[in-house]
Amino acid sequence: MHQDAANPSNSLNKSQFRDLIQRIAHGLRHSYGIGANGRNKDVVTVMSYGSIMIPTAFFGVIAAGGVYSAASPSSTVSELARQISIGKSKLLICSEEHIEVAKEAAKQCNVSLDRVLVLSSSPERKLESLGTGINAVSSNRLPWTTITDRTALKNSLITILWSSGTTGLPKGVMLSHENLVAETYITALSGRAWAEAEVAKGTFTPVEYRALAHLPISHIAGLFGYFISPIYAGGTVIWMQRYRWDDLLKYMKQYQITAFYTVPSIWLRIAKSKEITDHFQYVEGAATGAAP
């Protein structure tokens, strides 16, 4: 399901992915009380570059009953502190690159260091407290609750994304289970219609779904495109830590990427670049959005 572009041996299959989600959910619930007093209340702020472990943190927070609040990895201390404060977040997860920013923002918001967790995917997969060293990837598992009540799905709060701030300070956009499920289904309809038509004509050839994660996972394009949509498509996400043009071209060829979603500015560079030869020869599905 998830593979490190720079270190392909560092990967997660479906069984490992499920196991880690349940172990993180158990650790967050029993070590930090996430979801202990009811669902959709406890906000966990997460600031990270791309890695194979970041989707496990997303689903682990939700499985514990918490709310995943996505912070931009380019946030300053004041920007992160503002987001923690507005979201009333009492737990912070960061990657190793963001420890100093996270520590200072936590201090400003009176969040103790034992509630700042560092997410690592290699060589060990852990979610370790800066203050206590406790690993929130528990040895026990907390299975997630399957919610089927329509009202509960509609009124739930599982994710907060933050707007780009082009017309003022970033605002927290609250998303429900129903919102993300609807987006998953609706955006798949055109591809399904195309596949059905190809099957009817006898010209359909199955293609393995491989996506290249290169956009920030703090906005909907990256979060939906790499956490949710590939699971629905039964595909693999190849994870770049962050966007670099040369790496993008290298990994497009190396991993024979078949499903490629990116923003208009990157498509424009692709269209105008003389470096492009056969880098996109395996792409079967291409899309864009998230910008004019």
Short mmCIF file of C-alpha atoms in Angstrom, two decimals:
data_model
loop_
_atom_site.label_atom_id
_atom_site.label_comp_id
_atom_site.label_asym_id
_atom_site.label_seq_id
_atom_site.Cartn_x
_atom_site.Cartn_y
_atom_site.Cartn_z
CA MET A 1 0.00 0.00 0.00
CA HIS A 2 2.79 2.45 0.91
CA GLN A 3 6.44 2.48 -0.16
CA ASP A 4 9.35 4.84 0.51
CA ALA A 5 10.62 6.19 -2.83
CA ALA A 6 14.21 6.61 -1.61
CA ASN A 7 14.24 3.25 0.22
CA PRO A 8 11.83 0.84 -1.50
CA SER A 9 12.46 -1.90 1.08
CA ASN A 10 10.70 0.37 3.62
CA SER A 11 7.07 -0.42 2.83
CA LEU A 12 3.69 -1.35 4.31
CA ASN A 13 1.28 -3.95 2.98
CA LYS A 14 -2.42 -3.99 3.88
CA SER A 15 -2.00 -6.26 6.90
CA GLN A 16 0.89 -4.20 8.33
CA PHE A 17 -1.03 -0.98 7.66
CA ARG A 18 -4.13 -2.22 9.53
CA ASP A 19 -1.98 -3.48 12.40
CA LEU A 20 -0.16 -0.15 12.83
CA ILE A 21 -3.41 1.85 12.71
CA GLN A 22 -4.92 -0.25 15.50
CA ARG A 23 -1.75 -0.12 17.60
CA ILE A 24 -1.50 3.67 17.22
CA ALA A 25 -5.20 3.99 18.07
CA HIS A 26 -4.64 1.96 21.25
CA GLY A 27 -1.59 4.02 22.23
CA LEU A 28 -3.36 7.34 21.67
CA ARG A 29 -6.44 6.21 23.61
CA HIS A 30 -4.71 4.62 26.59
CA SER A 31 -1.59 6.79 26.93
CA TYR A 32 -3.08 10.16 25.95
CA GLY A 33 -6.86 9.80 26.39
CA ILE A 34 -7.74 10.50 22.76
CA GLY A 35 -11.40 9.55 22.32
CA ALA A 36 -11.76 8.38 25.92
CA ASN A 37 -14.59 10.85 26.60
CA GLY A 38 -16.36 10.45 23.26
CA ARG A 39 -15.60 10.81 19.59
CA ASN A 40 -14.95 14.00 17.57
CA LYS A 41 -13.65 16.03 20.53
CA ASP A 42 -9.91 15.53 21.01
CA VAL A 43 -7.89 17.36 18.37
CA VAL A 44 -4.44 16.04 17.47
CA THR A 45 -2.30 18.50 15.49
CA VAL A 46 0.05 16.81 13.01
CA MET A 47 2.99 18.48 11.23
CA SER A 48 5.05 16.31 8.93
CA TYR A 49 6.63 15.80 5.54
CA GLY A 50 5.58 12.77 3.52
CA SER A 51 6.38 9.27 4.80
CA ILE A 52 4.84 5.82 4.79
CA MET A 53 3.89 6.29 8.47
CA ILE A 54 1.91 9.51 8.08
CA PRO A 55 -1.25 7.74 6.77
CA THR A 56 -1.13 5.40 9.78
CA ALA A 57 -1.13 8.47 12.05
CA PHE A 58 -4.14 9.90 10.18
CA PHE A 59 -6.25 6.75 10.47
CA GLY A 60 -4.89 5.99 13.94
CA VAL A 61 -6.11 9.34 15.29
CA ILE A 62 -9.56 8.78 13.76
CA ALA A 63 -9.71 5.15 14.94
CA ALA A 64 -8.95 6.32 18.49
CA GLY A 65 -11.92 8.69 18.25
CA GLY A 66 -9.90 11.85 17.75
CA VAL A 67 -9.78 14.65 15.20
CA TYR A 68 -6.79 14.93 12.86
CA SER A 69 -5.71 18.56 12.37
CA ALA A 70 -3.19 18.92 9.54
CA ALA A 71 -0.48 21.58 9.96
CA SER A 72 1.64 22.74 7.04
CA PRO A 73 5.25 21.50 7.29
CA SER A 74 6.35 25.04 6.39
CA SER A 75 4.58 26.54 9.42
CA THR A 76 6.47 28.98 11.62
CA VAL A 77 6.28 28.70 15.39
CA SER A 78 3.59 31.40 15.60
CA GLU A 79 1.54 29.83 12.80
CA LEU A 80 1.65 26.41 14.42
CA ALA A 81 0.88 27.85 17.86
CA ARG A 82 -2.15 29.69 16.45
CA GLN A 83 -3.47 26.47 14.91
CA ILE A 84 -2.94 24.51 18.14
CA SER A 85 -4.70 27.22 20.11
CA ILE A 86 -7.72 27.61 17.81
CA GLY A 87 -8.14 23.84 17.53
CA LYS A 88 -7.83 23.46 21.33
CA SER A 89 -5.33 20.71 20.62
CA LYS A 90 -3.63 19.02 23.58
CA LEU A 91 -1.51 16.59 21.59
CA LEU A 92 1.03 17.33 18.86
CA ILE A 93 2.63 14.90 16.38
CA CYS A 94 5.60 15.96 14.27
CA SER A 95 8.31 14.44 12.10
CA GLU A 96 11.93 14.61 13.19
CA GLU A 97 12.61 17.65 10.96
CA HIS A 98 10.05 19.72 12.89
CA ILE A 99 10.98 18.96 16.49
CA GLU A 100 12.29 22.45 17.34
CA VAL A 101 9.29 24.27 15.83
CA ALA A 102 6.93 21.85 17.58
CA LYS A 103 8.66 22.24 20.94
CA GLU A 104 8.50 26.04 20.82
CA ALA A 105 4.87 26.11 19.65
CA ALA A 106 3.91 23.64 22.37
CA LYS A 107 5.61 25.84 24.98
CA GLN A 108 3.64 28.89 23.81
CA CYS A 109 0.39 26.91 24.07
CA ASN A 110 1.18 25.35 27.47
CA VAL A 111 1.33 21.85 25.97
CA SER A 112 3.89 19.76 27.88
CA LEU A 113 6.72 17.98 26.04
CA ASP A 114 5.36 14.58 27.03
CA ARG A 115 2.43 15.39 24.70
CA VAL A 116 4.70 16.14 21.73
CA LEU A 117 5.17 12.90 19.79
CA VAL A 118 7.80 12.34 17.09
CA LEU A 119 6.76 10.12 14.17
CA SER A 120 9.47 7.91 12.62
CA SER A 121 9.17 5.36 9.82
CA SER A 122 12.75 4.13 9.53
CA PRO A 123 14.63 2.24 10.84
CA GLU A 124 11.96 1.82 13.57
CA ARG A 125 8.28 2.63 13.21
CA LYS A 126 7.46 4.61 16.30
CA LEU A 127 5.54 7.56 17.71
CA GLU A 128 7.68 8.59 20.64
CA SER A 129 7.05 11.22 23.32
CA LEU A 130 9.73 13.93 23.61
CA GLY A 131 9.13 14.16 27.35
CA THR A 132 8.80 10.54 28.46
CA GLY A 133 10.12 8.43 25.59
CA ILE A 134 6.86 6.43 25.60
CA ASN A 135 6.12 4.91 22.20
CA ALA A 136 2.47 5.45 21.28
CA VAL A 137 2.69 2.57 18.80
CA SER A 138 1.28 0.18 21.38
CA SER A 139 1.86 -3.55 21.65
CA ASN A 140 -1.94 -3.84 21.97
CA ARG A 141 -4.61 -3.03 19.40
CA LEU A 142 -7.78 -0.94 19.42
CA PRO A 143 -10.11 -1.99 16.55
CA TRP A 144 -11.92 0.97 15.01
CA THR A 145 -15.67 1.40 15.37
CA THR A 146 -17.73 0.92 12.23
CA ILE A 147 -20.27 3.76 12.06
CA THR A 148 -23.40 3.17 9.95
CA ASP A 149 -25.83 5.72 11.37
CA ARG A 150 -26.36 8.43 8.73
CA THR A 151 -26.81 11.25 11.22
CA ALA A 152 -23.66 10.28 13.12
CA LEU A 153 -21.68 10.15 9.86
CA LYS A 154 -22.97 13.55 8.75
CA ASN A 155 -22.43 15.27 12.09
CA SER A 156 -19.02 13.75 12.82
CA LEU A 157 -15.78 15.73 12.88
CA ILE A 158 -12.71 13.66 11.92
CA THR A 159 -10.40 16.09 10.13
CA ILE A 160 -9.56 19.80 10.22
CA LEU A 161 -7.70 21.21 7.24
CA TRP A 162 -6.48 24.79 7.18
CA SER A 163 -7.14 27.15 4.28
CA SER A 164 -4.24 28.76 2.43
CA GLY A 165 -4.84 32.17 3.98
CA THR A 166 -5.00 34.07 0.67
CA THR A 167 -7.78 36.36 1.95
CA GLY A 168 -6.73 36.57 5.58
CA LEU A 169 -5.39 34.20 8.22
CA PRO A 170 -5.91 30.46 7.58
CA LYS A 171 -9.27 29.13 8.73
CA GLY A 172 -9.97 25.64 10.04
CA VAL A 173 -12.15 23.68 7.61
CA MET A 174 -14.03 20.93 9.45
CA LEU A 175 -14.63 17.68 7.55
CA SER A 176 -16.89 14.77 8.45
CA HIS A 177 -16.88 11.06 7.65
CA GLU A 178 -19.70 11.72 5.19
CA ASN A 179 -17.73 14.47 3.44
CA LEU A 180 -14.66 12.32 2.76
CA VAL A 181 -16.70 9.25 1.80
CA ALA A 182 -18.73 11.34 -0.65
CA GLU A 183 -15.57 12.79 -2.17
CA THR A 184 -14.10 9.30 -2.54
CA TYR A 185 -17.18 7.99 -4.34
CA ILE A 186 -17.95 11.01 -6.53
CA THR A 187 -14.41 11.46 -7.84
CA ALA A 188 -14.28 7.77 -8.81
CA LEU A 189 -17.43 7.91 -10.96
CA SER A 190 -15.83 9.23 -14.16
CA GLY A 191 -13.07 6.61 -14.08
CA ARG A 192 -15.60 3.84 -13.46
CA ALA A 193 -17.77 5.04 -16.35
CA TRP A 194 -14.73 5.02 -18.65
CA ALA A 195 -13.73 1.51 -17.52
CA GLU A 196 -17.27 0.18 -18.04
CA ALA A 197 -17.30 1.58 -21.58
CA GLU A 198 -13.91 -0.01 -22.31
CA VAL A 199 -15.10 -3.37 -20.96
CA ALA A 200 -18.22 -3.16 -23.14
CA LYS A 201 -16.03 -2.55 -26.21
CA GLY A 202 -13.65 -5.35 -25.25
CA THR A 203 -10.71 -2.95 -25.11
CA PHE A 204 -10.17 -2.72 -21.35
CA THR A 205 -6.70 -3.62 -20.08
CA PRO A 206 -6.26 -3.66 -16.27
CA VAL A 207 -3.46 -1.39 -15.02
CA GLU A 208 -1.79 -1.47 -11.63
CA TYR A 209 -2.53 1.74 -9.70
CA ARG A 210 0.72 3.47 -8.64
CA ALA A 211 0.68 7.06 -7.39
CA LEU A 212 3.62 9.32 -6.51
CA ALA A 213 3.14 11.31 -3.28
CA HIS A 214 4.83 14.68 -3.75
CA LEU A 215 2.26 17.31 -2.69
CA PRO A 216 1.93 18.53 0.94
CA ILE A 217 -0.31 16.25 2.99
CA SER A 218 -1.57 19.23 5.00
CA HIS A 219 -4.06 20.21 2.25
CA ILE A 220 -6.90 18.24 0.67
CA ALA A 221 -4.99 17.38 -2.52
CA GLY A 222 -2.30 15.47 -0.67
CA LEU A 223 -4.42 14.16 2.20
CA PHE A 224 -7.21 12.83 0.00
CA GLY A 225 -4.95 11.88 -2.90
CA TYR A 226 -2.50 9.79 -0.86
CA PHE A 227 -4.37 8.70 2.31
CA ILE A 228 -7.83 7.85 1.00
CA SER A 229 -8.25 7.60 -2.77
CA PRO A 230 -5.52 4.96 -3.38
CA ILE A 231 -7.09 2.63 -0.76
CA TYR A 232 -10.40 2.82 -2.63
CA ALA A 233 -8.58 2.13 -5.90
CA GLY A 234 -6.56 -0.74 -4.43
CA GLY A 235 -3.31 0.98 -5.33
CA THR A 236 0.19 1.72 -4.08
CA VAL A 237 1.49 5.12 -2.98
CA ILE A 238 5.19 5.80 -3.55
CA TRP A 239 6.25 8.42 -1.00
CA MET A 240 8.65 11.28 -1.69
CA GLN A 241 9.54 13.14 1.48
CA ARG A 242 8.80 16.43 -0.27
CA TYR A 243 8.58 17.82 -3.77
CA ARG A 244 11.83 18.20 -5.71
CA TRP A 245 11.70 18.46 -9.49
CA ASP A 246 14.65 16.16 -10.23
CA ASP A 247 13.36 13.51 -7.83
CA LEU A 248 9.88 13.73 -9.31
CA LEU A 249 11.20 12.91 -12.78
CA LYS A 250 13.45 10.14 -11.48
CA TYR A 251 10.68 8.40 -9.53
CA MET A 252 8.09 8.75 -12.31
CA LYS A 253 10.33 6.49 -14.43
CA GLN A 254 11.72 4.27 -11.70
CA TYR A 255 8.32 3.28 -10.32
CA GLN A 256 6.38 3.45 -13.61
CA ILE A 257 3.72 5.73 -12.13
CA THR A 258 0.27 5.10 -13.63
CA ALA A 259 -1.97 7.55 -11.72
CA PHE A 260 -0.68 11.11 -11.49
CA TYR A 261 -2.42 14.00 -9.80
CA THR A 262 -0.62 17.32 -9.36
CA VAL A 263 -1.30 21.04 -9.22
CA PRO A 264 -1.45 23.29 -12.34
CA SER A 265 1.94 24.94 -11.68
CA ILE A 266 3.71 21.57 -11.84
CA TRP A 267 1.76 20.51 -14.95
CA LEU A 268 2.87 23.79 -16.54
CA ARG A 269 6.51 23.02 -15.78
CA ILE A 270 6.06 19.51 -17.18
CA ALA A 271 4.51 20.92 -20.36
CA LYS A 272 7.35 23.39 -20.92
CA SER A 273 10.31 21.31 -19.75
CA LYS A 274 12.83 20.09 -22.32
CA GLU A 275 13.95 17.45 -19.80
CA ILE A 276 10.77 15.46 -20.25
CA THR A 277 11.14 12.47 -22.58
CA ASP A 278 9.47 9.20 -21.65
CA HIS A 279 8.95 9.99 -17.95
CA PHE A 280 5.15 9.79 -18.23
CA GLN A 281 4.85 6.84 -20.59
CA TYR A 282 3.10 4.63 -18.01
CA VAL A 283 0.53 7.23 -16.90
CA GLU A 284 -3.02 6.03 -17.56
CA GLY A 285 -4.90 8.56 -15.46
CA ALA A 286 -3.97 12.22 -15.09
CA ALA A 287 -5.76 14.96 -13.16
CA THR A 288 -5.28 18.41 -11.69
CA GLY A 289 -6.95 20.85 -9.31
CA ALA A 290 -6.42 22.68 -6.00
CA ALA A 291 -5.34 25.88 -7.79
CA PRO A 292 -6.53 28.17 -10.63
#
